[in-house]
Amino acid sequence: MTMTDLRNIGVIGAGTMGNGIAQTCALAGFPVVLQDLSDAALDRARKTMEGSLARLVKKATLTEAQAADTLARITMTTTLDLMADRDIVIEAIVEKLEVKAAILGKLDAICRADAVLASNTSSISLTQLAAASAHPGRVIGMHFFNPVPVMQLVEIIRALQTTDAVAEAVTALTHAIGKTPRVSKDSYGFIVNRLLAPQINEAINCVYEGLATPEDIDSMMKLGANHPMGPLALGDLIGLDVVLNIMETLYDGFDDPKYRPSPLLKQMVSAGYLGRKAGKGFAEYP
Ligand code: CAA
Ligand code: NAD
């Protein structure tokens, strides 16, 4: 295998992002191993992928047979063993440096030394993550956007240690799965979330200050700024725990009060009102 031939793909974490990444890669013809901690998490992921593929079948973008073939290309597992033969493993687990660093350490022991280790982190320094691997040159950020089957961009973030060969191979893979890569240097939140997360946080501060209802704030941004959905609905789509983790990374990383997480954002997360995935956030999702 040359670095430009990343074919066998592993995805760790089958939540909001992981199942979308697995589906997108499998739809493009790549064999995928999708790992999560429990069968229940994998069952939820399978149902989400079935629903997403069914949308494509309904609008005749895909045949029933192609949807079935896509799912058949995804092997689901609760252990990391099947990552041993993967050319690239994309990690999409919780947005915490220590948890991601621990997975990279485990993958070092399981994966081939030339396998690429990519992280779908939203904000964490890739340079810090790469430092947790015994082979830091193979670590890179491959940042997909939610909902993965729909959103075009993949931000590719080079750690200080990432080799040119790894960056080129991941850029080629991004094209091969039908997405558009844009490369940035490593910095907290990279480009998109450095701009987007503070906007969501500020919208939550507007609710906290009682300036307007969540519905009105969202409709103002849709009608006044032509955003496809308002910032509070977007926070609910992303997951308010993820938004809080991003804000904390920006706040701590840049050591700048302008990124202070909204007190209401912290309360929502403490209450378990995490957005769509919890059935309740700034709106209810029955
Ligand atoms: N799977 C497959 N297709 C899907 C889908 C899914 N999960 N969700 C939506 N679609 C498709 C629909 O079938 C539809 O396709 P057609 O136009 O071809 O018919 C299209 O997407 C639009 O969907 P809907 O008509 O149902 O709804 P919509 O027009 O309101 O669009 C949306 C929904 C795409 C989510 C749109 O509101 C949007 O773009 N919102 C902003 C999303 C965004 O900003 N995402 C980035 C979040 S930040 C992030 O991800 C980074 C991070 O680290 C936190
Ligand atoms: P999520 O909570 O929806 O899913 C995370 C999944 O990882 C869960 O199914 C959980 O069981 C699993 N998991 C946790 N620890 C694990 C471990 N040690 N091994 C295997 N699986 C494990 O989270 P998400 O929203 O999919 O976010 C995942 C990553 O993607 C985070 O780094 C997040 O910042 C990033 N991200 C999220 C979004 C978004 O809009 N939600 C967008 C881009 C990037």
mmCIF file with all atom_site columns, N, CA and C in Angstrom, residues 98-130:
data_model
loop_
_atom_site.group_PDB
_atom_site.id
_atom_site.type_symbol
_atom_site.label_atom_id
_atom_site.label_alt_id
_atom_site.label_comp_id
_atom_site.label_asym_id
_atom_site.label_entity_id
_atom_site.label_seq_id
_atom_site.pdbx_PDB_ins_code
_atom_site.Cartn_x
_atom_site.Cartn_y
_atom_site.Cartn_z
_atom_site.occupancy
_atom_site.B_iso_or_equiv
_atom_site.pdbx_formal_charge
_atom_site.auth_seq_id
_atom_site.auth_comp_id
_atom_site.auth_asym_id
_atom_site.auth_atom_id
_atom_site.pdbx_PDB_model_num
ATOM 1  N N  . GLU A 1 98  ? -8.331  13.888 26.975 1.00 0.00 ? 98  GLU A N  1
ATOM 2  C CA . GLU A 1 98  ? -7.764  12.703 27.619 1.00 0.00 ? 98  GLU A CA 1
ATOM 3  C C  . GLU A 1 98  ? -8.388  11.413 27.076 1.00 0.00 ? 98  GLU A C  1
ATOM 4  N N  . VAL A 1 99  ? -9.690  11.474 26.701 1.00 0.00 ? 99  VAL A N  1
ATOM 5  C CA . VAL A 1 99  ? -10.361 10.268 26.170 1.00 0.00 ? 99  VAL A CA 1
ATOM 6  C C  . VAL A 1 99  ? -9.834  9.966  24.767 1.00 0.00 ? 99  VAL A C  1
ATOM 7  N N  . LYS A 1 100 ? -9.662  10.999 23.969 1.00 0.00 ? 100 LYS A N  1
ATOM 8  C CA . LYS A 1 100 ? -9.147  10.797 22.607 1.00 0.00 ? 100 LYS A CA 1
ATOM 9  C C  . LYS A 1 100 ? -7.685  10.334 22.651 1.00 0.00 ? 100 LYS A C  1
ATOM 10 N N  . ALA A 1 101 ? -6.913  10.909 23.555 1.00 0.00 ? 101 ALA A N  1
ATOM 11 C CA . ALA A 1 101 ? -5.501  10.517 23.671 1.00 0.00 ? 101 ALA A CA 1
ATOM 12 C C  . ALA A 1 101 ? -5.403  9.038  24.059 1.00 0.00 ? 101 ALA A C  1
ATOM 13 N N  . ALA A 1 102 ? -6.306  8.594  24.949 1.00 0.00 ? 102 ALA A N  1
ATOM 14 C CA . ALA A 1 102 ? -6.279  7.185  25.382 1.00 0.00 ? 102 ALA A CA 1
ATOM 15 C C  . ALA A 1 102 ? -6.573  6.255  24.212 1.00 0.00 ? 102 ALA A C  1
ATOM 16 N N  . ILE A 1 103 ? -7.524  6.629  23.361 1.00 0.00 ? 103 ILE A N  1
ATOM 17 C CA . ILE A 1 103 ? -7.852  5.791  22.191 1.00 0.00 ? 103 ILE A CA 1
ATOM 18 C C  . ILE A 1 103 ? -6.655  5.734  21.240 1.00 0.00 ? 103 ILE A C  1
ATOM 19 N N  . LEU A 1 104 ? -5.978  6.861  21.040 1.00 0.00 ? 104 LEU A N  1
ATOM 20 C CA . LEU A 1 104 ? -4.821  6.863  20.134 1.00 0.00 ? 104 LEU A CA 1
ATOM 21 C C  . LEU A 1 104 ? -3.747  5.909  20.656 1.00 0.00 ? 104 LEU A C  1
ATOM 22 N N  . GLY A 1 105 ? -3.564  5.901  21.967 1.00 0.00 ? 105 GLY A N  1
ATOM 23 C CA . GLY A 1 105 ? -2.597  4.982  22.576 1.00 0.00 ? 105 GLY A CA 1
ATOM 24 C C  . GLY A 1 105 ? -2.979  3.531  22.307 1.00 0.00 ? 105 GLY A C  1
ATOM 25 N N  . LYS A 1 106 ? -4.277  3.227  22.469 1.00 0.00 ? 106 LYS A N  1
ATOM 26 C CA . LYS A 1 106 ? -4.740  1.848  22.211 1.00 0.00 ? 106 LYS A CA 1
ATOM 27 C C  . LYS A 1 106 ? -4.543  1.491  20.744 1.00 0.00 ? 106 LYS A C  1
ATOM 28 N N  . LEU A 1 107 ? -4.847  2.433  19.846 1.00 0.00 ? 107 LEU A N  1
ATOM 29 C CA . LEU A 1 107 ? -4.722  2.149  18.407 1.00 0.00 ? 107 LEU A CA 1
ATOM 30 C C  . LEU A 1 107 ? -3.268  1.918  18.016 1.00 0.00 ? 107 LEU A C  1
ATOM 31 N N  . ASP A 1 108 ? -2.344  2.612  18.686 1.00 0.00 ? 108 ASP A N  1
ATOM 32 C CA . ASP A 1 108 ? -0.911  2.380  18.427 1.00 0.00 ? 108 ASP A CA 1
ATOM 33 C C  . ASP A 1 108 ? -0.561  0.908  18.591 1.00 0.00 ? 108 ASP A C  1
ATOM 34 N N  . ALA A 1 109 ? -1.211  0.280  19.603 1.00 0.00 ? 109 ALA A N  1
ATOM 35 C CA . ALA A 1 109 ? -0.892  -1.122 19.909 1.00 0.00 ? 109 ALA A CA 1
ATOM 36 C C  . ALA A 1 109 ? -1.585  -2.089 18.957 1.00 0.00 ? 109 ALA A C  1
ATOM 37 N N  . ILE A 1 110 ? -2.657  -1.637 18.297 1.00 0.00 ? 110 ILE A N  1
ATOM 38 C CA . ILE A 1 110 ? -3.473  -2.538 17.465 1.00 0.00 ? 110 ILE A CA 1
ATOM 39 C C  . ILE A 1 110 ? -3.218  -2.352 15.970 1.00 0.00 ? 110 ILE A C  1
ATOM 40 N N  . CYS A 1 111 ? -3.103  -1.105 15.534 1.00 0.00 ? 111 CYS A N  1
ATOM 41 C CA . CYS A 1 111 ? -3.035  -0.817 14.081 1.00 0.00 ? 111 CYS A CA 1
ATOM 42 C C  . CYS A 1 111 ? -1.622  -1.026 13.544 1.00 0.00 ? 111 CYS A C  1
ATOM 43 N N  . ARG A 1 112 ? -1.548  -1.189 12.214 1.00 0.00 ? 112 ARG A N  1
ATOM 44 C CA . ARG A 1 112 ? -0.231  -1.213 11.563 1.00 0.00 ? 112 ARG A CA 1
ATOM 45 C C  . ARG A 1 112 ? 0.450   0.134  11.808 1.00 0.00 ? 112 ARG A C  1
ATOM 46 N N  . ALA A 1 113 ? 1.786   0.126  11.819 1.00 0.00 ? 113 ALA A N  1
ATOM 47 C CA . ALA A 1 113 ? 2.516   1.366  12.113 1.00 0.00 ? 113 ALA A CA 1
ATOM 48 C C  . ALA A 1 113 ? 2.317   2.413  11.015 1.00 0.00 ? 113 ALA A C  1
ATOM 49 N N  . ASP A 1 114 ? 1.926   1.953  9.788  1.00 0.00 ? 114 ASP A N  1
ATOM 50 C CA . ASP A 1 114 ? 1.729   2.930  8.699  1.00 0.00 ? 114 ASP A CA 1
ATOM 51 C C  . ASP A 1 114 ? 0.267   3.334  8.528  1.00 0.00 ? 114 ASP A C  1
ATOM 52 N N  . ALA A 1 115 ? -0.617  2.845  9.408  1.00 0.00 ? 115 ALA A N  1
ATOM 53 C CA . ALA A 1 115 ? -2.027  3.245  9.295  1.00 0.00 ? 115 ALA A CA 1
ATOM 54 C C  . ALA A 1 115 ? -2.170  4.702  9.725  1.00 0.00 ? 115 ALA A C  1
ATOM 55 N N  . VAL A 1 116 ? -3.082  5.418  9.064  1.00 0.00 ? 116 VAL A N  1
ATOM 56 C CA . VAL A 1 116 ? -3.336  6.811  9.428  1.00 0.00 ? 116 VAL A CA 1
ATOM 57 C C  . VAL A 1 116 ? -4.329  6.848  10.590 1.00 0.00 ? 116 VAL A C  1
ATOM 58 N N  . LEU A 1 117 ? -4.076  7.701  11.571 1.00 0.00 ? 117 LEU A N  1
ATOM 59 C CA . LEU A 1 117 ? -5.015  7.891  12.681 1.00 0.00 ? 117 LEU A CA 1
ATOM 60 C C  . LEU A 1 117 ? -5.606  9.294  12.569 1.00 0.00 ? 117 LEU A C  1
ATOM 61 N N  . ALA A 1 118 ? -6.888  9.348  12.191 1.00 0.00 ? 118 ALA A N  1
ATOM 62 C CA . ALA A 1 118 ? -7.534  10.648 11.998 1.00 0.00 ? 118 ALA A CA 1
ATOM 63 C C  . ALA A 1 118 ? -8.507  10.898 13.134 1.00 0.00 ? 118 ALA A C  1
ATOM 64 N N  . SER A 1 119 ? -8.641  12.171 13.508 1.00 0.00 ? 119 SER A N  1
ATOM 65 C CA . SER A 1 119 ? -9.607  12.530 14.538 1.00 0.00 ? 119 SER A CA 1
ATOM 66 C C  . SER A 1 119 ? -10.642 13.478 13.954 1.00 0.00 ? 119 SER A C  1
ATOM 67 N N  . ASN A 1 120 ? -11.904 13.216 14.303 1.00 0.00 ? 120 ASN A N  1
ATOM 68 C CA . ASN A 1 120 ? -12.997 14.109 13.884 1.00 0.00 ? 120 ASN A CA 1
ATOM 69 C C  . ASN A 1 120 ? -13.227 15.194 14.946 1.00 0.00 ? 120 ASN A C  1
ATOM 70 N N  . THR A 1 121 ? -12.212 15.441 15.780 1.00 0.00 ? 121 THR A N  1
ATOM 71 C CA . THR A 1 121 ? -12.390 16.449 16.825 1.00 0.00 ? 121 THR A CA 1
ATOM 72 C C  . THR A 1 121 ? -12.898 17.772 16.264 1.00 0.00 ? 121 THR A C  1
ATOM 73 N N  . SER A 1 122 ? -13.740 18.455 17.070 1.00 0.00 ? 122 SER A N  1
ATOM 74 C CA . SER A 1 122 ? -14.317 19.742 16.672 1.00 0.00 ? 122 SER A CA 1
ATOM 75 C C  . SER A 1 122 ? -13.408 20.905 17.011 1.00 0.00 ? 122 SER A C  1
ATOM 76 N N  . SER A 1 123 ? -12.478 20.701 17.942 1.00 0.00 ? 123 SER A N  1
ATOM 77 C CA . SER A 1 123 ? -11.775 21.884 18.457 1.00 0.00 ? 123 SER A CA 1
ATOM 78 C C  . SER A 1 123 ? -10.412 21.595 19.088 1.00 0.00 ? 123 SER A C  1
ATOM 79 N N  . ILE A 1 124 ? -10.160 20.339 19.450 1.00 0.00 ? 124 ILE A N  1
ATOM 80 C CA . ILE A 1 124 ? -8.959  20.035 20.232 1.00 0.00 ? 124 ILE A CA 1
ATOM 81 C C  . ILE A 1 124 ? -7.711  20.125 19.360 1.00 0.00 ? 124 ILE A C  1
ATOM 82 N N  . SER A 1 125 ? -6.626  20.597 19.947 1.00 0.00 ? 125 SER A N  1
ATOM 83 C CA . SER A 1 125 ? -5.352  20.733 19.229 1.00 0.00 ? 125 SER A CA 1
ATOM 84 C C  . SER A 1 125 ? -4.885  19.383 18.690 1.00 0.00 ? 125 SER A C  1
ATOM 85 N N  . LEU A 1 126 ? -4.711  19.309 17.374 1.00 0.00 ? 126 LEU A N  1
ATOM 86 C CA . LEU A 1 126 ? -4.205  18.074 16.767 1.00 0.00 ? 126 LEU A CA 1
ATOM 87 C C  . LEU A 1 126 ? -2.772  17.809 17.197 1.00 0.00 ? 126 LEU A C  1
ATOM 88 N N  . THR A 1 127 ? -2.031  18.875 17.447 1.00 0.00 ? 127 THR A N  1
ATOM 89 C CA . THR A 1 127 ? -0.637  18.726 17.866 1.00 0.00 ? 127 THR A CA 1
ATOM 90 C C  . THR A 1 127 ? -0.584  18.022 19.226 1.00 0.00 ? 127 THR A C  1
ATOM 91 N N  . GLN A 1 128 ? -1.505  18.393 20.123 1.00 0.00 ? 128 GLN A N  1
ATOM 92 C CA . GLN A 1 128 ? -1.579  17.715 21.429 1.00 0.00 ? 128 GLN A CA 1
ATOM 93 C C  . GLN A 1 128 ? -2.003  16.261 21.251 1.00 0.00 ? 128 GLN A C  1
ATOM 94 N N  . LEU A 1 129 ? -2.969  16.025 20.355 1.00 0.00 ? 129 LEU A N  1
ATOM 95 C CA . LEU A 1 129 ? -3.423  14.643 20.122 1.00 0.00 ? 129 LEU A CA 1
ATOM 96 C C  . LEU A 1 129 ? -2.292  13.812 19.520 1.00 0.00 ? 129 LEU A C  1
ATOM 97 N N  . ALA A 1 130 ? -1.591  14.376 18.534 1.00 0.00 ? 130 ALA A N  1
ATOM 98 C CA . ALA A 1 130 ? -0.509  13.633 17.873 1.00 0.00 ? 130 ALA A CA 1
ATOM 99 C C  . ALA A 1 130 ? 0.563   13.241 18.882 1.00 0.00 ? 130 ALA A C  1
#
